[in-house]
Amino acid sequence: METTDPVALYAVEGATYDGGEGNLCVSCHQPRRIYPGAEDGVVTDITTHWGPHHGGQGSMLLGVAGAGVEGSPSDHYDVDDTCVGCHMGENDSHTFEPEVATCQECHGDEVEDFDIEGVQTEVQAMLDELGDLLVAEGVLSENGPDGHPIVTEAPENVALALYNWIYVAHEDGSLGVHNPEYTMALLQAALDALNQ
């Protein structure tokens, strides 16, 4: 199965993903809904499956679908055939594990892992801090990969923070690799919202 036709994102009005052979991937790997906003300062529809739901990799590469932040496409959106270029590499591997050799083409031979310039380390630290705050707010069951939203309502600032945590921690899952600047901006907006 193959398609290279551009993909209109379901949930993000006016957003189109045009990443060559990666378009097939983004046909599925995109959110089905975006941040709903609040009524009278409260978000009332938080469920255990709340958030972008599911697979926000395409929107993350485009720099869209987060809450409270205007983004822009990542440099990784310019990789030939986007998803396929990084996740299948020259070997046409179907493990979908990205290959460091692909990163080295742009980032240099000194790159040994995906934590280029410490981005993944910084994103993980921000996620940990944000997750702890969300657990304390009573909207996240636990911090970490098993954490899920609690059925509740929340003030807009708390809901925004939860949405961005879900988007980065669960739905994108790259710890910033797909779009470092946008990822960190989403997490900083979430931390700022909780600390206001």
PDB file of C-alpha atoms in Angstrom:
ATOM      1  CA  MET A   1       0.000   0.000   0.000  1.00  0.00           C
ATOM      2  CA  GLU A   2       1.405   3.384  -0.938  1.00  0.00           C
ATOM      3  CA  THR A   3       0.182   6.925  -1.366  1.00  0.00           C
ATOM      4  CA  THR A   4       2.009  10.165  -1.809  1.00  0.00           C
ATOM      5  CA  ASP A   5      -1.079  12.372  -1.986  1.00  0.00           C
ATOM      6  CA  PRO A   6      -1.050  15.198   0.588  1.00  0.00           C
ATOM      7  CA  VAL A   7      -3.115  14.462   3.699  1.00  0.00           C
ATOM      8  CA  ALA A   8      -5.609  16.951   5.148  1.00  0.00           C
ATOM      9  CA  LEU A   9      -5.465  16.590   8.928  1.00  0.00           C
ATOM     10  CA  TYR A  10      -8.829  15.524  10.379  1.00  0.00           C
ATOM     11  CA  ALA A  11      -8.871  17.784  13.399  1.00  0.00           C
ATOM     12  CA  VAL A  12      -6.814  20.787  12.332  1.00  0.00           C
ATOM     13  CA  GLU A  13      -8.715  22.971   9.918  1.00  0.00           C
ATOM     14  CA  GLY A  14      -6.590  24.058   6.973  1.00  0.00           C
ATOM     15  CA  ALA A  15      -3.588  21.882   7.881  1.00  0.00           C
ATOM     16  CA  THR A  16      -2.227  19.631   5.151  1.00  0.00           C
ATOM     17  CA  TYR A  17       0.685  17.236   5.506  1.00  0.00           C
ATOM     18  CA  ASP A  18       2.753  16.820   2.357  1.00  0.00           C
ATOM     19  CA  GLY A  19       5.703  14.600   3.225  1.00  0.00           C
ATOM     20  CA  GLY A  20       6.115  12.359   0.201  1.00  0.00           C
ATOM     21  CA  GLU A  21       6.030   8.667   1.079  1.00  0.00           C
ATOM     22  CA  GLY A  22       5.420   9.658   4.716  1.00  0.00           C
ATOM     23  CA  ASN A  23       1.917  10.763   3.723  1.00  0.00           C
ATOM     24  CA  LEU A  24       0.715   7.181   4.054  1.00  0.00           C
ATOM     25  CA  CYS A  25       1.899   7.157   7.678  1.00  0.00           C
ATOM     26  CA  VAL A  26       0.154  10.431   8.488  1.00  0.00           C
ATOM     27  CA  SER A  27      -3.113   9.126   7.107  1.00  0.00           C
ATOM     28  CA  CYS A  28      -3.342   7.453  10.537  1.00  0.00           C
ATOM     29  CA  HIS A  29      -0.661   9.139  12.674  1.00  0.00           C
ATOM     30  CA  GLN A  30      -2.569  12.335  13.345  1.00  0.00           C
ATOM     31  CA  PRO A  31      -4.890  13.481  16.136  1.00  0.00           C
ATOM     32  CA  ARG A  32      -8.621  12.952  15.836  1.00  0.00           C
ATOM     33  CA  ARG A  33      -9.442  16.002  17.960  1.00  0.00           C
ATOM     34  CA  ILE A  34      -7.803  19.168  19.225  1.00  0.00           C
ATOM     35  CA  TYR A  35      -7.939  21.106  22.476  1.00  0.00           C
ATOM     36  CA  PRO A  36     -11.620  21.965  23.000  1.00  0.00           C
ATOM     37  CA  GLY A  37     -11.204  25.231  24.868  1.00  0.00           C
ATOM     38  CA  ALA A  38     -13.177  26.136  27.950  1.00  0.00           C
ATOM     39  CA  GLU A  39     -16.650  27.400  28.762  1.00  0.00           C
ATOM     40  CA  ASP A  40     -16.695  29.949  31.552  1.00  0.00           C
ATOM     41  CA  GLY A  41     -13.078  29.089  32.359  1.00  0.00           C
ATOM     42  CA  VAL A  42     -13.716  25.352  32.842  1.00  0.00           C
ATOM     43  CA  VAL A  43     -13.216  22.287  30.628  1.00  0.00           C
ATOM     44  CA  THR A  44     -15.896  19.754  31.560  1.00  0.00           C
ATOM     45  CA  ASP A  45     -15.403  16.836  29.199  1.00  0.00           C
ATOM     46  CA  ILE A  46     -12.153  15.290  30.468  1.00  0.00           C
ATOM     47  CA  THR A  47     -12.306  11.496  30.173  1.00  0.00           C
ATOM     48  CA  THR A  48      -9.744   8.706  30.412  1.00  0.00           C
ATOM     49  CA  HIS A  49      -9.255   9.002  26.630  1.00  0.00           C
ATOM     50  CA  TRP A  50      -9.171  12.796  26.513  1.00  0.00           C
ATOM     51  CA  GLY A  51      -6.535  14.603  24.489  1.00  0.00           C
ATOM     52  CA  PRO A  52      -5.424  14.511  20.862  1.00  0.00           C
ATOM     53  CA  HIS A  53      -6.194  10.765  20.670  1.00  0.00           C
ATOM     54  CA  HIS A  54      -4.157   9.037  18.899  1.00  0.00           C
ATOM     55  CA  GLY A  55      -0.825   9.353  17.192  1.00  0.00           C
ATOM     56  CA  GLY A  56       0.053  13.019  16.873  1.00  0.00           C
ATOM     57  CA  GLN A  57       3.320  12.506  15.019  1.00  0.00           C
ATOM     58  CA  GLY A  58       2.172  14.147  11.778  1.00  0.00           C
ATOM     59  CA  SER A  59       0.742  17.187  13.510  1.00  0.00           C
ATOM     60  CA  MET A  60       3.833  17.460  15.715  1.00  0.00           C
ATOM     61  CA  LEU A  61       6.070  17.568  12.638  1.00  0.00           C
ATOM     62  CA  LEU A  62       3.836  20.338  11.264  1.00  0.00           C
ATOM     63  CA  GLY A  63       3.835  22.218  14.578  1.00  0.00           C
ATOM     64  CA  VAL A  64       0.054  22.190  15.032  1.00  0.00           C
ATOM     65  CA  ALA A  65      -2.649  20.738  17.307  1.00  0.00           C
ATOM     66  CA  GLY A  66      -1.150  21.719  20.662  1.00  0.00           C
ATOM     67  CA  ALA A  67      -2.851  24.040  23.139  1.00  0.00           C
ATOM     68  CA  GLY A  68      -1.835  27.644  23.700  1.00  0.00           C
ATOM     69  CA  VAL A  69       1.139  27.758  21.323  1.00  0.00           C
ATOM     70  CA  GLU A  70       1.551  28.813  17.708  1.00  0.00           C
ATOM     71  CA  GLY A  71       4.026  26.423  16.141  1.00  0.00           C
ATOM     72  CA  SER A  72       5.845  25.937  12.891  1.00  0.00           C
ATOM     73  CA  PRO A  73       6.989  22.902  10.941  1.00  0.00           C
ATOM     74  CA  SER A  74      10.065  21.107  12.199  1.00  0.00           C
ATOM     75  CA  ASP A  75      13.238  20.830  10.170  1.00  0.00           C
ATOM     76  CA  HIS A  76      12.477  17.093  10.250  1.00  0.00           C
ATOM     77  CA  TYR A  77       9.395  17.799   8.124  1.00  0.00           C
ATOM     78  CA  ASP A  78      11.895  18.601   5.340  1.00  0.00           C
ATOM     79  CA  VAL A  79      13.553  15.157   5.470  1.00  0.00           C
ATOM     80  CA  ASP A  80      12.975  13.362   2.162  1.00  0.00           C
ATOM     81  CA  ASP A  81       9.799  11.294   2.515  1.00  0.00           C
ATOM     82  CA  THR A  82       9.504  12.408   6.172  1.00  0.00           C
ATOM     83  CA  CYS A  83       8.493   9.380   8.275  1.00  0.00           C
ATOM     84  CA  VAL A  84       9.867   6.845   5.804  1.00  0.00           C
ATOM     85  CA  GLY A  85      13.189   8.695   5.517  1.00  0.00           C
ATOM     86  CA  CYS A  86      13.900   8.394   9.245  1.00  0.00           C
ATOM     87  CA  HIS A  87      11.996   5.299  10.307  1.00  0.00           C
ATOM     88  CA  MET A  88      12.805   2.997   7.416  1.00  0.00           C
ATOM     89  CA  GLY A  89      16.147   4.427   6.324  1.00  0.00           C
ATOM     90  CA  GLU A  90      18.172   3.205   3.404  1.00  0.00           C
ATOM     91  CA  ASN A  91      17.590  -0.417   4.420  1.00  0.00           C
ATOM     92  CA  ASP A  92      13.808  -0.235   3.933  1.00  0.00           C
ATOM     93  CA  SER A  93      13.548  -1.666   7.439  1.00  0.00           C
ATOM     94  CA  HIS A  94      10.046  -2.454   8.637  1.00  0.00           C
ATOM     95  CA  THR A  95      10.902  -2.312  12.337  1.00  0.00           C
ATOM     96  CA  PHE A  96      10.077   1.416  12.144  1.00  0.00           C
ATOM     97  CA  GLU A  97      12.863   2.105  14.641  1.00  0.00           C
ATOM     98  CA  PRO A  98      14.693   5.216  13.451  1.00  0.00           C
ATOM     99  CA  GLU A  99      18.337   4.750  12.579  1.00  0.00           C
ATOM    100  CA  VAL A 100      21.089   6.946  14.059  1.00  0.00           C
ATOM    101  CA  ALA A 101      22.860   6.781  10.690  1.00  0.00           C
ATOM    102  CA  THR A 102      19.990   8.774   9.202  1.00  0.00           C
ATOM    103  CA  CYS A 103      20.447  11.470  11.878  1.00  0.00           C
ATOM    104  CA  GLN A 104      24.182  11.583  11.157  1.00  0.00           C
ATOM    105  CA  GLU A 105      23.508  12.695   7.586  1.00  0.00           C
ATOM    106  CA  CYS A 106      22.506  16.145   8.914  1.00  0.00           C
ATOM    107  CA  HIS A 107      23.756  16.221  12.500  1.00  0.00           C
ATOM    108  CA  GLY A 108      27.233  14.753  11.901  1.00  0.00           C
ATOM    109  CA  ASP A 109      29.073  11.544  12.708  1.00  0.00           C
ATOM    110  CA  GLU A 110      29.508  12.482  16.383  1.00  0.00           C
ATOM    111  CA  VAL A 111      25.809  11.744  16.954  1.00  0.00           C
ATOM    112  CA  GLU A 112      25.539   8.418  18.774  1.00  0.00           C
ATOM    113  CA  ASP A 113      21.894   8.471  19.854  1.00  0.00           C
ATOM    114  CA  PHE A 114      18.687  10.469  19.407  1.00  0.00           C
ATOM    115  CA  ASP A 115      19.326  12.816  22.352  1.00  0.00           C
ATOM    116  CA  ILE A 116      20.905  15.395  20.065  1.00  0.00           C
ATOM    117  CA  GLU A 117      22.024  18.471  22.011  1.00  0.00           C
ATOM    118  CA  GLY A 118      20.252  17.011  25.059  1.00  0.00           C
ATOM    119  CA  VAL A 119      16.765  17.714  23.689  1.00  0.00           C
ATOM    120  CA  GLN A 120      15.282  14.396  24.833  1.00  0.00           C
ATOM    121  CA  THR A 121      16.819  14.796  28.293  1.00  0.00           C
ATOM    122  CA  GLU A 122      15.372  18.304  28.611  1.00  0.00           C
ATOM    123  CA  VAL A 123      11.943  17.244  27.339  1.00  0.00           C
ATOM    124  CA  GLN A 124      11.852  14.288  29.757  1.00  0.00           C
ATOM    125  CA  ALA A 125      12.715  16.603  32.672  1.00  0.00           C
ATOM    126  CA  MET A 126       9.915  18.978  31.653  1.00  0.00           C
ATOM    127  CA  LEU A 127       7.460  16.070  31.310  1.00  0.00           C
ATOM    128  CA  ASP A 128       8.433  14.769  34.755  1.00  0.00           C
ATOM    129  CA  GLU A 129       7.934  18.173  36.368  1.00  0.00           C
ATOM    130  CA  LEU A 130       4.647  18.740  34.556  1.00  0.00           C
ATOM    131  CA  GLY A 131       3.376  15.231  35.315  1.00  0.00           C
ATOM    132  CA  ASP A 132       3.996  15.704  39.039  1.00  0.00           C
ATOM    133  CA  LEU A 133       2.058  18.974  38.968  1.00  0.00           C
ATOM    134  CA  LEU A 134      -0.847  17.364  37.092  1.00  0.00           C
ATOM    135  CA  VAL A 135      -1.031  14.485  39.585  1.00  0.00           C
ATOM    136  CA  ALA A 136      -1.134  17.076  42.386  1.00  0.00           C
ATOM    137  CA  GLU A 137      -3.950  18.888  40.525  1.00  0.00           C
ATOM    138  CA  GLY A 138      -5.943  15.632  40.495  1.00  0.00           C
ATOM    139  CA  VAL A 139      -6.275  15.326  36.717  1.00  0.00           C
ATOM    140  CA  LEU A 140      -3.610  12.670  36.021  1.00  0.00           C
ATOM    141  CA  SER A 141      -3.670   9.179  37.542  1.00  0.00           C
ATOM    142  CA  GLU A 142       0.120   8.921  37.814  1.00  0.00           C
ATOM    143  CA  ASN A 143       3.205  10.467  36.292  1.00  0.00           C
ATOM    144  CA  GLY A 144       4.866   8.416  33.580  1.00  0.00           C
ATOM    145  CA  PRO A 145       3.921   6.095  30.738  1.00  0.00           C
ATOM    146  CA  ASP A 146       1.017   4.556  32.667  1.00  0.00           C
ATOM    147  CA  GLY A 147      -0.492   7.925  33.560  1.00  0.00           C
ATOM    148  CA  HIS A 148      -3.933   8.691  32.141  1.00  0.00           C
ATOM    149  CA  PRO A 149      -6.411  11.521  32.597  1.00  0.00           C
ATOM    150  CA  ILE A 150      -8.920  11.201  35.402  1.00  0.00           C
ATOM    151  CA  VAL A 151     -12.595  11.710  34.538  1.00  0.00           C
ATOM    152  CA  THR A 152     -13.188  15.203  35.822  1.00  0.00           C
ATOM    153  CA  GLU A 153     -13.553  18.829  34.939  1.00  0.00           C
ATOM    154  CA  ALA A 154     -10.725  21.305  35.317  1.00  0.00           C
ATOM    155  CA  PRO A 155      -9.955  24.994  35.162  1.00  0.00           C
ATOM    156  CA  GLU A 156      -8.775  26.013  31.716  1.00  0.00           C
ATOM    157  CA  ASN A 157      -5.125  26.411  32.749  1.00  0.00           C
ATOM    158  CA  VAL A 158      -5.036  22.885  34.201  1.00  0.00           C
ATOM    159  CA  ALA A 159      -6.815  21.367  31.180  1.00  0.00           C
ATOM    160  CA  LEU A 160      -4.398  23.086  28.787  1.00  0.00           C
ATOM    161  CA  ALA A 161      -1.434  21.711  30.730  1.00  0.00           C
ATOM    162  CA  LEU A 162      -2.921  18.201  30.758  1.00  0.00           C
ATOM    163  CA  TYR A 163      -3.657  18.309  27.028  1.00  0.00           C
ATOM    164  CA  ASN A 164      -0.078  19.289  26.171  1.00  0.00           C
ATOM    165  CA  TRP A 165       1.355  16.630  28.526  1.00  0.00           C
ATOM    166  CA  ILE A 166      -0.777  13.962  26.810  1.00  0.00           C
ATOM    167  CA  TYR A 167       0.183  15.237  23.351  1.00  0.00           C
ATOM    168  CA  VAL A 168       3.917  15.107  24.053  1.00  0.00           C
ATOM    169  CA  ALA A 169       4.160  12.143  26.463  1.00  0.00           C
ATOM    170  CA  HIS A 170       1.643   9.729  24.967  1.00  0.00           C
ATOM    171  CA  GLU A 171       0.600  10.760  21.486  1.00  0.00           C
ATOM    172  CA  ASP A 172       3.828  11.959  19.858  1.00  0.00           C
ATOM    173  CA  GLY A 173       6.253   9.954  21.969  1.00  0.00           C
ATOM    174  CA  SER A 174       9.474  11.192  20.349  1.00  0.00           C
ATOM    175  CA  LEU A 175      10.626  13.232  23.364  1.00  0.00           C
ATOM    176  CA  GLY A 176      11.061  16.209  21.085  1.00  0.00           C
ATOM    177  CA  VAL A 177      12.794  14.600  18.126  1.00  0.00           C
ATOM    178  CA  HIS A 178       9.890  15.232  15.743  1.00  0.00           C
ATOM    179  CA  ASN A 179       9.793  18.968  16.532  1.00  0.00           C
ATOM    180  CA  PRO A 180      12.137  20.101  19.330  1.00  0.00           C
ATOM    181  CA  GLU A 181      11.139  23.772  19.433  1.00  0.00           C
ATOM    182  CA  TYR A 182       7.389  23.145  19.324  1.00  0.00           C
ATOM    183  CA  THR A 183       7.594  20.341  21.885  1.00  0.00           C
ATOM    184  CA  MET A 184       9.456  22.503  24.382  1.00  0.00           C
ATOM    185  CA  ALA A 185       7.132  25.449  23.711  1.00  0.00           C
ATOM    186  CA  LEU A 186       4.085  23.250  24.444  1.00  0.00           C
ATOM    187  CA  LEU A 187       5.582  22.007  27.694  1.00  0.00           C
ATOM    188  CA  GLN A 188       6.690  25.483  28.749  1.00  0.00           C
ATOM    189  CA  ALA A 189       3.194  26.836  28.034  1.00  0.00           C
ATOM    190  CA  ALA A 190       1.786  24.032  30.189  1.00  0.00           C
ATOM    191  CA  LEU A 191       4.182  24.750  33.056  1.00  0.00           C
ATOM    192  CA  ASP A 192       3.472  28.479  32.797  1.00  0.00           C
ATOM    193  CA  ALA A 193      -0.284  27.806  32.849  1.00  0.00           C
ATOM    194  CA  LEU A 194       0.019  25.841  36.093  1.00  0.00           C
ATOM    195  CA  ASN A 195       2.346  28.366  37.698  1.00  0.00           C
ATOM    196  CA  GLN A 196       0.227  31.458  37.012  1.00  0.00           C
TER     197      GLN A 196
END
